[in-house]
Short mmCIF file of C-alpha atoms in Angstrom, two decimals:
data_model
loop_
_atom_site.label_atom_id
_atom_site.label_comp_id
_atom_site.label_asym_id
_atom_site.label_seq_id
_atom_site.Cartn_x
_atom_site.Cartn_y
_atom_site.Cartn_z
CA MET A 1 2.19 -0.12 4.95
CA GLU A 2 -0.90 -2.50 4.37
CA ASN A 3 -4.25 -2.74 2.79
CA ARG A 4 -5.95 0.62 2.74
CA SER A 5 -6.98 2.72 -0.31
CA PHE A 6 -6.21 6.51 -1.15
CA ASP A 7 -9.78 7.55 -0.49
CA HIS A 8 -9.82 5.61 2.66
CA MET A 9 -6.65 7.23 4.21
CA LEU A 10 -5.99 10.36 2.35
CA GLY A 11 -9.24 11.10 0.28
CA TRP A 12 -10.59 13.71 2.71
CA MET A 13 -7.29 15.58 2.38
CA LYS A 14 -8.85 17.35 -0.37
CA ARG A 15 -10.22 19.74 2.31
CA ILE A 16 -6.70 20.83 2.87
CA ASN A 17 -5.56 21.03 -0.52
CA PRO A 18 -8.31 21.20 -3.28
CA ARG A 19 -5.78 19.98 -5.93
CA ILE A 20 -5.59 16.55 -4.54
CA ASN A 21 -7.96 14.22 -6.34
CA GLY A 22 -9.91 13.07 -3.24
CA VAL A 23 -13.43 13.07 -2.13
CA ASP A 24 -16.22 15.53 -1.19
CA GLY A 25 -18.92 13.24 0.17
CA THR A 26 -20.95 12.82 -3.32
CA GLU A 27 -19.35 9.48 -4.09
CA SER A 28 -21.38 6.57 -3.65
CA ASN A 29 -22.01 2.70 -4.36
CA PRO A 30 -25.25 0.73 -4.78
CA LEU A 31 -25.75 -2.36 -2.78
CA SER A 32 -26.70 -4.00 -5.86
CA THR A 33 -25.07 -3.04 -9.35
CA THR A 34 -27.78 -4.81 -10.95
CA ASP A 35 -30.82 -3.39 -9.17
CA PRO A 36 -31.61 0.18 -10.52
CA SER A 37 -33.70 0.94 -7.32
CA SER A 38 -30.92 -0.35 -5.03
CA PRO A 39 -30.17 1.65 -1.92
CA ARG A 40 -26.92 3.64 -2.28
CA ILE A 41 -24.16 4.13 0.29
CA PHE A 42 -22.40 7.42 0.29
CA PHE A 43 -18.75 7.96 1.30
CA LYS A 44 -18.21 9.37 4.75
CA ASP A 45 -15.32 10.72 6.85
CA GLN A 46 -16.15 8.62 10.03
CA SER A 47 -13.64 5.68 9.89
CA HIS A 48 -11.84 4.83 12.96
CA TYR A 49 -11.50 1.09 13.35
CA VAL A 50 -12.16 -1.83 10.96
CA ASP A 51 -12.91 -5.36 11.72
CA PRO A 52 -13.45 -7.80 10.11
CA ASP A 53 -10.97 -7.46 7.21
CA PRO A 54 -12.59 -6.39 3.90
CA GLY A 55 -12.30 -8.78 0.91
CA HIS A 56 -9.32 -8.13 -1.40
CA SER A 57 -8.91 -11.49 -3.41
CA PHE A 58 -8.54 -11.17 -7.08
CA GLN A 59 -12.13 -12.08 -7.48
CA ALA A 60 -13.31 -9.74 -4.86
CA ILE A 61 -11.25 -6.94 -6.44
CA ARG A 62 -12.67 -7.70 -9.97
CA GLU A 63 -16.27 -7.07 -8.67
CA GLN A 64 -15.10 -3.79 -6.73
CA ILE A 65 -13.87 -2.33 -9.85
CA PHE A 66 -16.25 -3.49 -12.44
CA GLY A 67 -19.37 -4.41 -10.39
CA SER A 68 -19.45 -7.81 -11.73
CA SER A 69 -17.12 -10.60 -13.36
CA ASP A 70 -17.33 -8.62 -16.66
CA THR A 71 -14.03 -6.89 -17.14
CA SER A 72 -15.04 -5.14 -20.42
CA ALA A 73 -16.20 -1.80 -19.11
CA PHE A 74 -13.92 1.15 -19.83
CA PRO A 75 -13.21 3.08 -17.68
CA PRO A 76 -14.35 0.64 -15.03
CA PRO A 77 -17.17 2.14 -12.91
CA MET A 78 -15.64 1.48 -9.50
CA ASN A 79 -19.09 0.70 -8.32
CA GLY A 80 -18.91 -2.78 -6.66
CA PHE A 81 -17.12 -2.30 -3.38
CA ALA A 82 -20.44 -2.03 -1.20
CA GLN A 83 -22.09 -4.83 -3.04
CA GLN A 84 -19.02 -7.16 -2.68
CA ALA A 85 -18.53 -6.29 1.11
CA PHE A 86 -22.52 -6.96 1.53
CA SER A 87 -21.86 -10.18 0.00
CA MET A 88 -19.22 -11.18 2.77
CA ILE A 89 -21.58 -11.00 5.88
CA ASN A 90 -24.89 -10.22 4.32
CA SER A 91 -25.14 -6.84 6.26
CA THR A 92 -24.57 -3.13 5.62
CA ASN A 93 -22.01 -2.83 8.45
CA MET A 94 -19.04 -4.10 6.22
CA SER A 95 -20.33 -1.86 3.21
CA GLU A 96 -20.45 1.00 5.42
CA SER A 97 -16.86 0.22 6.46
CA VAL A 98 -15.37 0.06 3.03
CA MET A 99 -17.37 3.25 2.01
CA ASN A 100 -15.56 5.23 4.74
CA GLY A 101 -12.52 7.27 5.16
CA PHE A 102 -10.50 8.89 7.88
CA ASN A 103 -11.07 12.56 8.99
CA PRO A 104 -7.74 14.23 8.50
CA ASP A 105 -7.46 15.05 12.11
CA MET A 106 -7.76 11.20 12.75
CA VAL A 107 -4.58 10.48 10.74
CA ALA A 108 -2.70 13.58 12.01
CA VAL A 109 0.83 12.44 10.93
CA TYR A 110 -0.40 12.11 7.36
CA LYS A 111 -2.16 15.39 7.58
CA SER A 112 1.11 17.05 8.51
CA LEU A 113 3.17 15.39 6.01
CA VAL A 114 0.55 15.91 3.12
CA THR A 115 0.67 19.52 4.15
CA GLU A 116 4.53 19.84 4.22
CA PHE A 117 5.49 17.51 1.51
CA ALA A 118 4.10 15.77 -1.58
CA VAL A 119 1.16 13.23 -1.92
CA PHE A 120 0.78 10.99 -5.01
CA ASP A 121 -2.76 10.77 -6.28
CA ARG A 122 -2.26 8.25 -9.00
CA TRP A 123 -0.42 5.57 -7.37
CA PHE A 124 -2.11 2.34 -8.23
CA ALA A 125 -1.25 -1.09 -6.81
CA SER A 126 0.64 -3.28 -9.32
CA VAL A 127 -1.81 -6.19 -9.32
CA PRO A 128 -5.49 -6.17 -8.71
CA SER A 129 -4.94 -8.78 -6.05
CA SER A 130 -3.76 -9.41 -2.57
CA THR A 131 -0.79 -8.44 -0.42
CA GLN A 132 2.12 -10.74 -1.56
CA PRO A 133 1.78 -10.38 -5.25
CA ASN A 134 1.92 -6.62 -4.80
CA ARG A 135 4.86 -6.72 -2.26
CA LEU A 136 6.64 -9.10 -4.88
CA PHE A 137 6.28 -6.23 -7.26
CA VAL A 138 7.68 -3.40 -5.25
CA HIS A 139 11.34 -4.71 -5.48
CA SER A 140 11.25 -6.75 -8.68
CA ALA A 141 8.58 -5.19 -10.82
CA THR A 142 6.98 -8.68 -11.17
CA SER A 143 5.09 -11.03 -9.17
CA GLY A 144 6.43 -13.89 -10.91
CA GLY A 145 3.06 -15.04 -12.11
CA ALA A 146 1.44 -14.82 -8.58
CA THR A 147 -2.24 -13.63 -8.25
CA SER A 148 -2.82 -14.75 -4.65
CA ASN A 149 -0.94 -15.55 -1.46
CA ILE A 150 0.16 -19.22 -1.94
CA PRO A 151 1.88 -20.22 1.33
CA SER A 152 3.93 -23.12 -0.33
CA LEU A 153 5.38 -20.81 -3.12
CA LEU A 154 6.16 -18.12 -0.70
CA ALA A 155 8.05 -20.60 1.62
CA LYS A 156 9.90 -21.83 -1.47
CA GLY A 157 10.82 -18.31 -2.42
CA TYR A 158 10.17 -16.36 -5.69
CA PRO A 159 13.16 -16.51 -7.96
CA GLN A 160 13.12 -13.22 -10.01
CA ARG A 161 15.87 -10.73 -9.91
CA THR A 162 15.33 -7.74 -7.41
CA ILE A 163 16.40 -4.22 -7.06
CA PHE A 164 18.64 -5.39 -4.19
CA GLU A 165 20.89 -7.32 -6.62
CA ASN A 166 21.17 -4.28 -8.88
CA ILE A 167 22.20 -2.05 -6.03
CA ASP A 168 24.69 -4.52 -4.86
CA ASP A 169 26.06 -4.96 -8.42
CA ALA A 170 26.46 -1.24 -8.62
CA GLY A 171 28.69 -1.19 -5.48
CA LEU A 172 26.01 0.59 -3.54
CA SER A 173 24.36 -0.72 -0.22
CA PHE A 174 21.06 -1.63 1.02
CA GLY A 175 19.46 -2.57 4.32
CA ILE A 176 16.39 -4.14 5.59
CA TYR A 177 15.08 -3.06 8.83
CA TYR A 178 12.45 -5.38 10.23
CA GLN A 179 10.36 -5.60 13.35
CA ASN A 180 9.16 -9.23 13.38
CA ILE A 181 9.23 -10.88 10.09
CA PRO A 182 11.12 -9.67 7.05
CA ALA A 183 8.75 -10.66 4.20
CA THR A 184 11.39 -9.40 1.89
CA LEU A 185 12.78 -13.07 2.35
CA PHE A 186 9.93 -14.40 0.09
CA TYR A 187 12.48 -13.30 -2.66
CA ARG A 188 14.72 -16.55 -2.99
CA ASN A 189 17.75 -14.59 -3.92
CA LEU A 190 17.87 -12.71 -0.57
CA ARG A 191 18.40 -15.75 1.26
CA LYS A 192 21.99 -16.07 0.09
CA LEU A 193 24.56 -16.10 2.79
CA LYS A 194 26.14 -12.77 1.46
CA TYR A 195 22.94 -10.96 2.24
CA LEU A 196 22.79 -11.95 5.93
CA THR A 197 24.27 -8.91 7.25
CA LYS A 198 21.83 -6.65 5.22
CA PHE A 199 19.11 -7.51 7.62
CA HIS A 200 18.82 -5.54 10.72
CA SER A 201 16.53 -5.64 13.90
CA TYR A 202 14.51 -2.34 13.57
CA GLY A 203 14.53 -1.83 17.38
CA LEU A 204 18.23 -2.47 17.90
CA SER A 205 19.82 -0.97 14.71
CA PHE A 206 17.78 1.98 13.13
CA LYS A 207 18.16 4.73 15.48
CA SER A 208 21.65 4.30 16.18
CA HIS A 209 22.58 3.69 12.23
CA ALA A 210 20.66 6.98 11.60
CA LYS A 211 22.21 8.98 14.35
CA ALA A 212 25.71 7.89 13.21
CA GLY A 213 24.97 8.68 9.61
CA LYS A 214 25.50 4.99 8.58
CA LEU A 215 22.18 4.15 6.97
CA PRO A 216 22.87 2.40 3.69
CA ASN A 217 21.92 3.82 0.15
CA TYR A 218 18.56 2.04 -0.04
CA VAL A 219 16.64 1.26 3.14
CA VAL A 220 13.59 -0.91 3.47
CA PHE A 221 11.39 -0.69 6.73
CA GLU A 222 9.54 -3.86 7.51
CA GLN A 223 6.86 -2.89 10.23
CA GLN A 224 5.25 -5.08 12.76
CA TYR A 225 2.83 -7.31 10.85
CA MET A 226 1.44 -9.22 13.91
CA ASP A 227 0.37 -8.51 17.31
CA THR A 228 2.58 -9.77 20.16
CA LYS A 229 2.14 -9.60 23.96
CA LEU A 230 4.68 -6.72 24.08
CA SER A 231 3.48 -4.61 21.38
CA PRO A 232 0.75 -4.20 18.86
CA ALA A 233 1.02 -4.43 15.13
CA ASN A 234 1.52 -1.15 13.36
CA ASP A 235 1.30 -2.03 9.66
CA ASP A 236 -2.27 -0.67 9.21
CA HIS A 237 -3.75 -3.92 7.96
CA PRO A 238 -7.32 -4.37 9.48
CA SER A 239 -8.03 -5.07 12.08
CA HIS A 240 -4.86 -3.35 13.32
CA ASP A 241 -5.25 0.09 14.81
CA VAL A 242 -4.00 2.91 12.40
CA TYR A 243 -3.00 4.87 15.47
CA GLN A 244 0.00 2.47 15.77
CA GLY A 245 0.79 2.98 12.11
CA GLN A 246 0.84 6.77 12.46
CA MET A 247 3.19 6.49 15.44
CA PHE A 248 5.45 4.21 13.46
CA VAL A 249 5.64 6.66 10.44
CA LYS A 250 6.13 9.52 12.99
CA GLU A 251 9.08 7.77 14.55
CA VAL A 252 10.71 6.90 11.33
CA TYR A 253 10.28 10.49 10.03
CA GLU A 254 11.63 12.01 13.12
CA THR A 255 14.68 9.69 13.29
CA LEU A 256 15.59 10.58 9.71
CA ARG A 257 15.07 14.26 10.14
CA ALA A 258 17.53 14.15 13.09
CA SER A 259 20.07 12.11 11.03
CA PRO A 260 23.14 13.90 9.60
CA GLN A 261 21.96 11.99 6.31
CA TRP A 262 18.76 13.98 6.19
CA ASN A 263 19.83 16.37 3.50
CA GLU A 264 20.38 13.36 1.11
CA THR A 265 17.31 11.37 2.02
CA LEU A 266 13.95 10.71 0.25
CA LEU A 267 11.26 8.88 2.50
CA VAL A 268 8.60 6.89 0.44
CA ILE A 269 5.42 5.94 2.36
CA THR A 270 3.29 3.80 0.43
CA TYR A 271 0.87 0.69 0.63
CA ASP A 272 0.91 -2.67 -1.03
CA GLU A 273 -2.76 -2.74 -2.08
CA HIS A 274 -6.02 -1.21 -1.20
CA GLY A 275 -7.50 -4.05 1.16
CA GLY A 276 -11.08 -3.87 -0.14
CA PHE A 277 -11.64 -0.13 0.81
CA TYR A 278 -13.39 2.12 -1.81
CA ASP A 279 -11.63 4.45 -4.24
CA HIS A 280 -13.31 6.50 -6.72
CA VAL A 281 -10.55 6.88 -9.43
CA PRO A 282 -10.88 4.40 -12.13
CA THR A 283 -8.05 1.65 -12.14
CA PRO A 284 -5.96 1.53 -15.41
CA VAL A 285 -7.28 -1.35 -17.39
CA ARG A 286 -5.91 -0.59 -20.88
CA GLY A 287 -2.48 0.10 -22.25
CA VAL A 288 -0.76 -1.55 -19.13
CA PRO A 289 2.13 -3.85 -20.23
CA SER A 290 2.88 -7.20 -18.74
CA PRO A 291 6.37 -7.15 -17.03
CA ASP A 292 7.47 -10.49 -18.21
CA GLY A 293 4.76 -12.12 -20.37
CA ILE A 294 3.86 -14.68 -17.34
CA ILE A 295 0.20 -15.61 -17.34
CA GLY A 296 -1.22 -16.27 -13.89
CA PRO A 297 -2.69 -19.56 -12.78
CA ALA A 298 -6.17 -21.04 -13.46
CA PRO A 299 -8.94 -20.20 -13.26
CA PHE A 300 -8.37 -16.43 -14.06
CA LEU A 301 -5.33 -16.82 -16.33
CA PHE A 302 -4.55 -13.16 -15.64
CA ARG A 303 -2.09 -11.56 -18.14
CA PHE A 304 -1.03 -8.60 -15.77
CA ASP A 305 -2.51 -6.09 -18.25
CA ARG A 306 -4.46 -3.97 -15.68
CA LEU A 307 -3.49 -2.47 -12.32
CA GLY A 308 -4.91 -2.69 -8.91
CA VAL A 309 -6.78 0.10 -6.92
CA ARG A 310 -5.31 3.36 -6.06
CA VAL A 311 -3.19 3.42 -2.73
CA PRO A 312 -1.85 6.29 -0.56
CA THR A 313 1.54 7.41 -1.25
CA ILE A 314 3.43 10.28 0.33
CA MET A 315 7.08 11.46 -0.31
CA VAL A 316 9.05 13.20 2.17
CA SER A 317 12.46 15.00 1.53
CA PRO A 318 14.17 18.29 2.33
CA TRP A 319 14.33 18.61 -1.34
CA ILE A 320 10.52 18.90 -1.72
CA GLU A 321 9.00 22.46 -1.31
CA LYS A 322 6.48 22.94 1.29
CA GLY A 323 3.06 22.89 -0.20
CA THR A 324 3.98 20.71 -3.31
CA GLY A 325 0.67 19.12 -2.38
CA LYS A 326 0.24 16.50 -5.18
CA CYS A 327 2.17 14.73 -7.88
CA ASN A 328 0.88 12.37 -10.40
CA SER A 329 2.42 8.87 -10.75
CA LEU A 330 1.43 5.44 -12.45
CA PRO A 331 4.20 3.08 -11.19
CA ARG A 332 4.26 -0.65 -11.88
CA GLY A 333 7.46 -1.62 -10.07
CA ASN A 334 10.84 -0.14 -8.90
CA ALA A 335 13.22 -2.48 -10.69
#
């Protein structure tokens, strides 16, 4: 899924399970981190629809985490979300949007899954940057040096080895079920002719494969990233309606639950990055190893030695006991 923080989507689930490291409404950010008398915006549970899209570039996230361009603070104060949002449109409207989360009843599918299965409350984005660097990390444990979305490089394709080649070499199967654009094709190696049959139309294939018990060992769902005349986007990226995302997750879950493969299934629901929304848990900024020693481009010359903001992650499986409630995790990539 796309561009939402843990506190924004799941923070108020603490009301359901106090063990979850969520929010209670005492969390706040100043409109100015340099003004001691600055007004503060407190975190609320009234989120419903967000437009325009909050800032989530490398420099925007640096300000959100540290309150300025100075990255020396440890732990980072997580106090610049309201300030950075205010700087975008010179209005408190955006600041109030990023300092807001969903009441659990507004994301009822997640509420049910959190109650029945496992929620991870220390799952951080791999890069303190935007969508594609983090999506590259998911299946290759590196962004190949990317710290932003650069269309020319995405079109060329990133060359690193991925988990897909590892799976294929091990004699196992994988499949990518996409709705309009398979972003996994930003990995250059997946463009090879031998992988052509690994890509399936979600609408035409997923339910029939699941019903027949023929899903591959490793499955990736690529939801609808863009609105069309026939159907709305369901990836949760602002300004898309999270209701559509909830319906998509519900459909995937119920299809898997009815499949003869259910008893050997683990469904992982996670997000690429936080999308500019507030989270109170300090981002890990020390002891984070670079995956490959690559240094990001100027002007930031990022060494990939700190993570991004915490994102929602839920794991669903018949092997997870009801009420597990929470698990801790600190992933950097899956490969």
